[in-house]
């Protein structure tokens, strides 16, 4: 069965300072329990802020590192999931349900990509 990586992109500058509301956490927890019991979810997690991250770049034979925050970037990957689904349509449907757990003031983009191999 194909596996899919979903990268959740957020704008750190506009994300709620206190993080997800308790209601969102409850809705998200219920959906994650459902998707796990359905045998679809393999792994998922949120990511720490980019202020705690480092980018490593290989450019024309030179390695460089940049410590966060990455202020030039509008959207960053704020979380991910790896799931197995029968096809891309099913993976996208679960992703839509995940995004709908959020309140209207959130702006989130999810990129769903099949894992090769």
Short mmCIF file of N, CA and C in Angstrom, two decimals, residues 14-116:
data_model
loop_
_atom_site.label_atom_id
_atom_site.label_comp_id
_atom_site.label_asym_id
_atom_site.label_seq_id
_atom_site.Cartn_x
_atom_site.Cartn_y
_atom_site.Cartn_z
N UNK A 14 2.00 34.40 12.15
CA UNK A 14 0.56 34.56 12.36
C UNK A 14 -0.06 33.40 13.14
N UNK A 15 0.74 32.46 13.58
CA UNK A 15 0.21 31.35 14.38
C UNK A 15 -0.10 31.85 15.78
N UNK A 16 -1.14 31.32 16.42
CA UNK A 16 -1.46 31.75 17.78
C UNK A 16 -0.26 31.56 18.71
N UNK A 17 0.05 32.61 19.48
CA UNK A 17 1.22 32.58 20.36
C UNK A 17 1.12 31.47 21.41
N UNK A 18 -0.08 31.17 21.82
CA UNK A 18 -0.27 30.14 22.85
C UNK A 18 -0.39 28.74 22.27
N UNK A 19 -0.24 28.62 20.94
CA UNK A 19 -0.36 27.31 20.31
C UNK A 19 -1.81 26.94 20.09
N UNK A 20 -2.05 25.71 19.74
CA UNK A 20 -3.43 25.26 19.48
C UNK A 20 -4.32 25.38 20.71
N UNK A 21 -5.57 25.74 20.49
CA UNK A 21 -6.53 25.85 21.60
C UNK A 21 -6.82 24.45 22.15
N UNK A 22 -7.31 24.39 23.39
CA UNK A 22 -7.69 23.08 23.95
C UNK A 22 -8.74 22.37 23.10
N UNK A 23 -9.68 23.15 22.51
CA UNK A 23 -10.71 22.54 21.67
C UNK A 23 -10.10 21.92 20.42
N UNK A 24 -9.14 22.65 19.82
CA UNK A 24 -8.46 22.11 18.63
C UNK A 24 -7.69 20.85 19.00
N UNK A 25 -7.00 20.88 20.11
CA UNK A 25 -6.25 19.70 20.53
C UNK A 25 -7.17 18.50 20.73
N UNK A 26 -8.36 18.76 21.26
CA UNK A 26 -9.32 17.66 21.47
C UNK A 26 -9.81 17.11 20.13
N UNK A 27 -10.18 18.01 19.19
CA UNK A 27 -10.65 17.54 17.88
C UNK A 27 -9.55 16.79 17.14
N UNK A 28 -8.33 17.34 17.21
CA UNK A 28 -7.19 16.73 16.54
C UNK A 28 -6.89 15.35 17.14
N UNK A 29 -6.96 15.25 18.46
CA UNK A 29 -6.71 13.98 19.12
C UNK A 29 -7.72 12.93 18.71
N UNK A 30 -8.99 13.33 18.60
CA UNK A 30 -10.03 12.38 18.18
C UNK A 30 -9.78 11.89 16.75
N UNK A 31 -9.42 12.82 15.86
CA UNK A 31 -9.15 12.42 14.47
C UNK A 31 -7.92 11.53 14.40
N UNK A 32 -6.87 11.87 15.13
CA UNK A 32 -5.66 11.04 15.10
C UNK A 32 -5.94 9.64 15.65
N UNK A 33 -6.80 9.54 16.64
CA UNK A 33 -7.18 8.22 17.16
C UNK A 33 -7.94 7.44 16.09
N UNK A 34 -8.85 8.12 15.39
CA UNK A 34 -9.63 7.46 14.34
C UNK A 34 -8.74 6.99 13.20
N UNK A 35 -7.83 7.85 12.75
CA UNK A 35 -6.98 7.50 11.61
C UNK A 35 -5.96 6.41 11.99
N UNK A 36 -5.57 6.39 13.26
CA UNK A 36 -4.66 5.34 13.72
C UNK A 36 -5.39 4.00 13.80
N UNK A 37 -6.61 4.01 14.36
CA UNK A 37 -7.39 2.78 14.44
C UNK A 37 -7.74 2.24 13.06
N UNK A 38 -7.87 3.14 12.07
CA UNK A 38 -8.16 2.72 10.69
C UNK A 38 -6.93 2.11 10.02
N UNK A 39 -5.79 2.15 10.69
CA UNK A 39 -4.57 1.57 10.13
C UNK A 39 -3.91 2.45 9.08
N UNK A 40 -4.28 3.73 9.05
CA UNK A 40 -3.74 4.64 8.04
C UNK A 40 -2.51 5.38 8.56
N UNK A 41 -2.56 5.87 9.78
CA UNK A 41 -1.47 6.69 10.33
C UNK A 41 -0.28 5.84 10.75
N UNK A 42 0.89 6.19 10.26
CA UNK A 42 2.12 5.50 10.65
C UNK A 42 2.92 6.34 11.63
N UNK A 43 2.94 7.67 11.43
CA UNK A 43 3.69 8.55 12.32
C UNK A 43 3.24 9.99 12.09
N UNK A 44 3.26 10.78 13.12
CA UNK A 44 2.94 12.20 12.99
C UNK A 44 3.54 12.96 14.16
N UNK A 45 3.83 14.23 13.94
CA UNK A 45 4.35 15.08 15.01
C UNK A 45 4.33 16.52 14.55
N UNK A 46 4.28 17.40 15.52
CA UNK A 46 4.52 18.81 15.25
C UNK A 46 6.02 19.05 15.35
N UNK A 47 6.48 20.15 14.82
CA UNK A 47 7.90 20.48 14.87
C UNK A 47 8.12 21.70 15.75
N UNK A 48 9.26 21.77 16.41
CA UNK A 48 9.63 22.91 17.23
C UNK A 48 9.80 24.13 16.31
N UNK A 49 9.70 25.34 16.85
CA UNK A 49 9.82 26.55 16.03
C UNK A 49 11.16 26.62 15.29
N UNK A 50 11.16 27.31 14.15
CA UNK A 50 12.40 27.43 13.37
C UNK A 50 13.48 28.18 14.14
N UNK A 51 13.10 28.94 15.15
CA UNK A 51 14.12 29.62 15.96
C UNK A 51 15.04 28.63 16.65
N UNK A 52 14.61 27.38 16.74
CA UNK A 52 15.42 26.33 17.36
C UNK A 52 16.04 25.40 16.32
N UNK A 53 15.88 25.73 15.03
CA UNK A 53 16.37 24.86 13.97
C UNK A 53 17.62 25.40 13.28
N UNK A 54 18.19 24.58 12.45
CA UNK A 54 19.35 24.95 11.64
C UNK A 54 19.15 24.41 10.23
N UNK A 55 19.44 25.23 9.24
CA UNK A 55 19.42 24.78 7.85
C UNK A 55 20.83 24.47 7.42
N UNK A 56 20.98 23.37 6.74
CA UNK A 56 22.27 22.97 6.19
C UNK A 56 22.12 22.98 4.67
N UNK A 57 22.98 23.72 4.00
CA UNK A 57 22.86 23.91 2.55
C UNK A 57 24.12 23.42 1.85
N UNK A 58 23.95 22.71 0.77
CA UNK A 58 25.02 22.32 -0.14
C UNK A 58 24.82 23.13 -1.40
N UNK A 59 25.77 24.02 -1.72
CA UNK A 59 25.63 24.90 -2.89
C UNK A 59 26.97 24.99 -3.61
N UNK A 60 27.01 24.45 -4.79
CA UNK A 60 28.20 24.51 -5.64
C UNK A 60 29.45 24.01 -4.90
N UNK A 61 29.31 22.91 -4.21
CA UNK A 61 30.45 22.30 -3.54
C UNK A 61 30.79 22.86 -2.18
N UNK A 62 29.97 23.77 -1.68
CA UNK A 62 30.23 24.39 -0.37
C UNK A 62 29.08 24.08 0.59
N UNK A 63 29.44 23.70 1.79
CA UNK A 63 28.45 23.49 2.85
C UNK A 63 28.35 24.75 3.69
N UNK A 64 27.14 25.10 4.06
CA UNK A 64 26.94 26.21 4.99
C UNK A 64 25.79 25.87 5.92
N UNK A 65 25.77 26.51 7.07
CA UNK A 65 24.67 26.33 8.00
C UNK A 65 24.11 27.69 8.39
N UNK A 66 22.80 27.71 8.59
CA UNK A 66 22.13 28.93 9.03
C UNK A 66 21.23 28.57 10.20
N UNK A 67 21.45 29.24 11.33
CA UNK A 67 20.59 29.02 12.48
C UNK A 67 19.29 29.80 12.32
N UNK A 68 18.20 29.23 12.80
CA UNK A 68 16.91 29.88 12.74
C UNK A 68 16.83 31.02 13.74
N UNK A 69 15.80 31.84 13.70
CA UNK A 69 14.63 31.69 12.84
C UNK A 69 14.94 32.09 11.41
N UNK A 70 14.17 31.56 10.48
CA UNK A 70 14.38 31.82 9.06
C UNK A 70 13.40 32.90 8.62
N UNK A 71 13.77 34.15 8.91
CA UNK A 71 12.84 35.28 8.74
C UNK A 71 12.49 35.54 7.29
N UNK A 72 13.34 35.12 6.34
CA UNK A 72 13.03 35.38 4.93
C UNK A 72 11.96 34.45 4.39
N UNK A 73 11.60 33.42 5.16
CA UNK A 73 10.62 32.45 4.72
C UNK A 73 9.27 32.78 5.32
N UNK A 74 8.24 32.86 4.47
CA UNK A 74 6.91 33.17 4.97
C UNK A 74 6.28 31.94 5.62
N UNK A 75 6.33 30.81 4.94
CA UNK A 75 5.74 29.58 5.47
C UNK A 75 6.84 28.59 5.80
N UNK A 76 6.67 27.87 6.89
CA UNK A 76 7.62 26.84 7.28
C UNK A 76 6.86 25.55 7.56
N UNK A 77 7.59 24.44 7.53
CA UNK A 77 6.97 23.16 7.87
C UNK A 77 6.82 23.13 9.39
N UNK A 78 5.58 23.05 9.85
CA UNK A 78 5.30 23.07 11.28
C UNK A 78 4.97 21.69 11.83
N UNK A 79 4.76 20.73 10.95
CA UNK A 79 4.44 19.38 11.37
C UNK A 79 4.40 18.46 10.17
N UNK A 80 4.27 17.18 10.45
CA UNK A 80 4.25 16.21 9.35
C UNK A 80 3.44 14.99 9.77
N UNK A 81 3.07 14.20 8.79
CA UNK A 81 2.53 12.88 9.08
C UNK A 81 2.98 11.94 7.96
N UNK A 82 3.08 10.69 8.31
CA UNK A 82 3.33 9.64 7.32
C UNK A 82 2.18 8.66 7.47
N UNK A 83 1.46 8.45 6.37
CA UNK A 83 0.34 7.53 6.43
C UNK A 83 0.41 6.57 5.25
N UNK A 84 -0.36 5.50 5.34
CA UNK A 84 -0.51 4.60 4.20
C UNK A 84 -1.97 4.63 3.82
N UNK A 85 -2.20 4.81 2.53
CA UNK A 85 -3.57 4.91 2.02
C UNK A 85 -3.63 4.18 0.69
N UNK A 86 -4.85 3.86 0.27
CA UNK A 86 -4.98 3.09 -0.98
C UNK A 86 -4.54 3.91 -2.19
N UNK A 87 -4.70 5.23 -2.10
CA UNK A 87 -4.27 6.09 -3.21
C UNK A 87 -4.17 7.54 -2.73
N UNK A 88 -3.75 8.43 -3.62
CA UNK A 88 -3.58 9.85 -3.29
C UNK A 88 -4.90 10.47 -2.84
N UNK A 89 -6.01 10.08 -3.47
CA UNK A 89 -7.30 10.65 -3.11
C UNK A 89 -7.63 10.38 -1.64
N UNK A 90 -7.37 9.16 -1.16
CA UNK A 90 -7.65 8.85 0.23
C UNK A 90 -6.71 9.65 1.16
N UNK A 91 -5.44 9.75 0.79
CA UNK A 91 -4.49 10.53 1.60
C UNK A 91 -4.92 11.99 1.68
N UNK A 92 -5.36 12.54 0.57
CA UNK A 92 -5.81 13.94 0.55
C UNK A 92 -7.09 14.11 1.39
N UNK A 93 -7.98 13.13 1.33
CA UNK A 93 -9.22 13.22 2.12
C UNK A 93 -8.92 13.26 3.62
N UNK A 94 -8.00 12.41 4.08
CA UNK A 94 -7.62 12.45 5.50
C UNK A 94 -6.99 13.80 5.83
N UNK A 95 -6.18 14.33 4.91
CA UNK A 95 -5.53 15.63 5.14
C UNK A 95 -6.57 16.74 5.24
N UNK A 96 -7.58 16.70 4.39
CA UNK A 96 -8.65 17.71 4.47
C UNK A 96 -9.34 17.65 5.83
N UNK A 97 -9.60 16.44 6.30
CA UNK A 97 -10.25 16.30 7.61
C UNK A 97 -9.36 16.87 8.71
N UNK A 98 -8.05 16.64 8.61
CA UNK A 98 -7.13 17.20 9.60
C UNK A 98 -7.18 18.73 9.59
N UNK A 99 -7.13 19.33 8.40
CA UNK A 99 -7.15 20.80 8.31
C UNK A 99 -8.45 21.37 8.86
N UNK A 100 -9.56 20.66 8.64
CA UNK A 100 -10.86 21.14 9.12
C UNK A 100 -11.00 21.10 10.64
N UNK A 101 -10.08 20.45 11.35
CA UNK A 101 -10.15 20.48 12.82
C UNK A 101 -9.75 21.85 13.37
N UNK A 102 -9.09 22.67 12.54
CA UNK A 102 -8.58 23.97 12.98
C UNK A 102 -9.67 25.04 12.92
N UNK A 103 -9.53 26.04 13.80
CA UNK A 103 -10.45 27.16 13.78
C UNK A 103 -10.22 27.98 12.52
N UNK A 104 -11.20 28.84 12.19
CA UNK A 104 -11.14 29.63 10.96
C UNK A 104 -9.97 30.60 10.89
N UNK A 105 -9.45 31.05 12.04
CA UNK A 105 -8.38 32.04 12.00
C UNK A 105 -7.02 31.44 11.65
N UNK A 106 -6.90 30.13 11.59
CA UNK A 106 -5.65 29.49 11.19
C UNK A 106 -5.49 29.56 9.68
N UNK A 107 -4.26 29.75 9.20
CA UNK A 107 -3.93 29.61 7.78
C UNK A 107 -2.88 28.52 7.68
N UNK A 108 -3.25 27.42 7.08
CA UNK A 108 -2.40 26.23 7.00
C UNK A 108 -2.45 25.67 5.59
N UNK A 109 -1.32 25.25 5.11
CA UNK A 109 -1.26 24.56 3.82
C UNK A 109 -0.64 23.18 4.07
N UNK A 110 -1.23 22.18 3.47
CA UNK A 110 -0.69 20.83 3.59
C UNK A 110 -0.24 20.35 2.22
N UNK A 111 0.95 19.85 2.15
CA UNK A 111 1.48 19.29 0.91
C UNK A 111 1.55 17.78 1.09
N UNK A 112 0.84 17.04 0.24
CA UNK A 112 0.78 15.58 0.32
C UNK A 112 1.59 15.01 -0.84
N UNK A 113 2.56 14.17 -0.50
CA UNK A 113 3.41 13.58 -1.55
C UNK A 113 3.60 12.10 -1.27
N UNK A 114 3.51 11.32 -2.33
CA UNK A 114 3.73 9.88 -2.19
C UNK A 114 5.21 9.61 -1.96
N UNK A 115 5.49 8.69 -1.06
CA UNK A 115 6.86 8.30 -0.77
C UNK A 115 7.26 7.23 -1.79
N UNK A 116 8.35 7.46 -2.45
CA UNK A 116 8.80 6.54 -3.49
C UNK A 116 9.38 5.27 -2.85
#
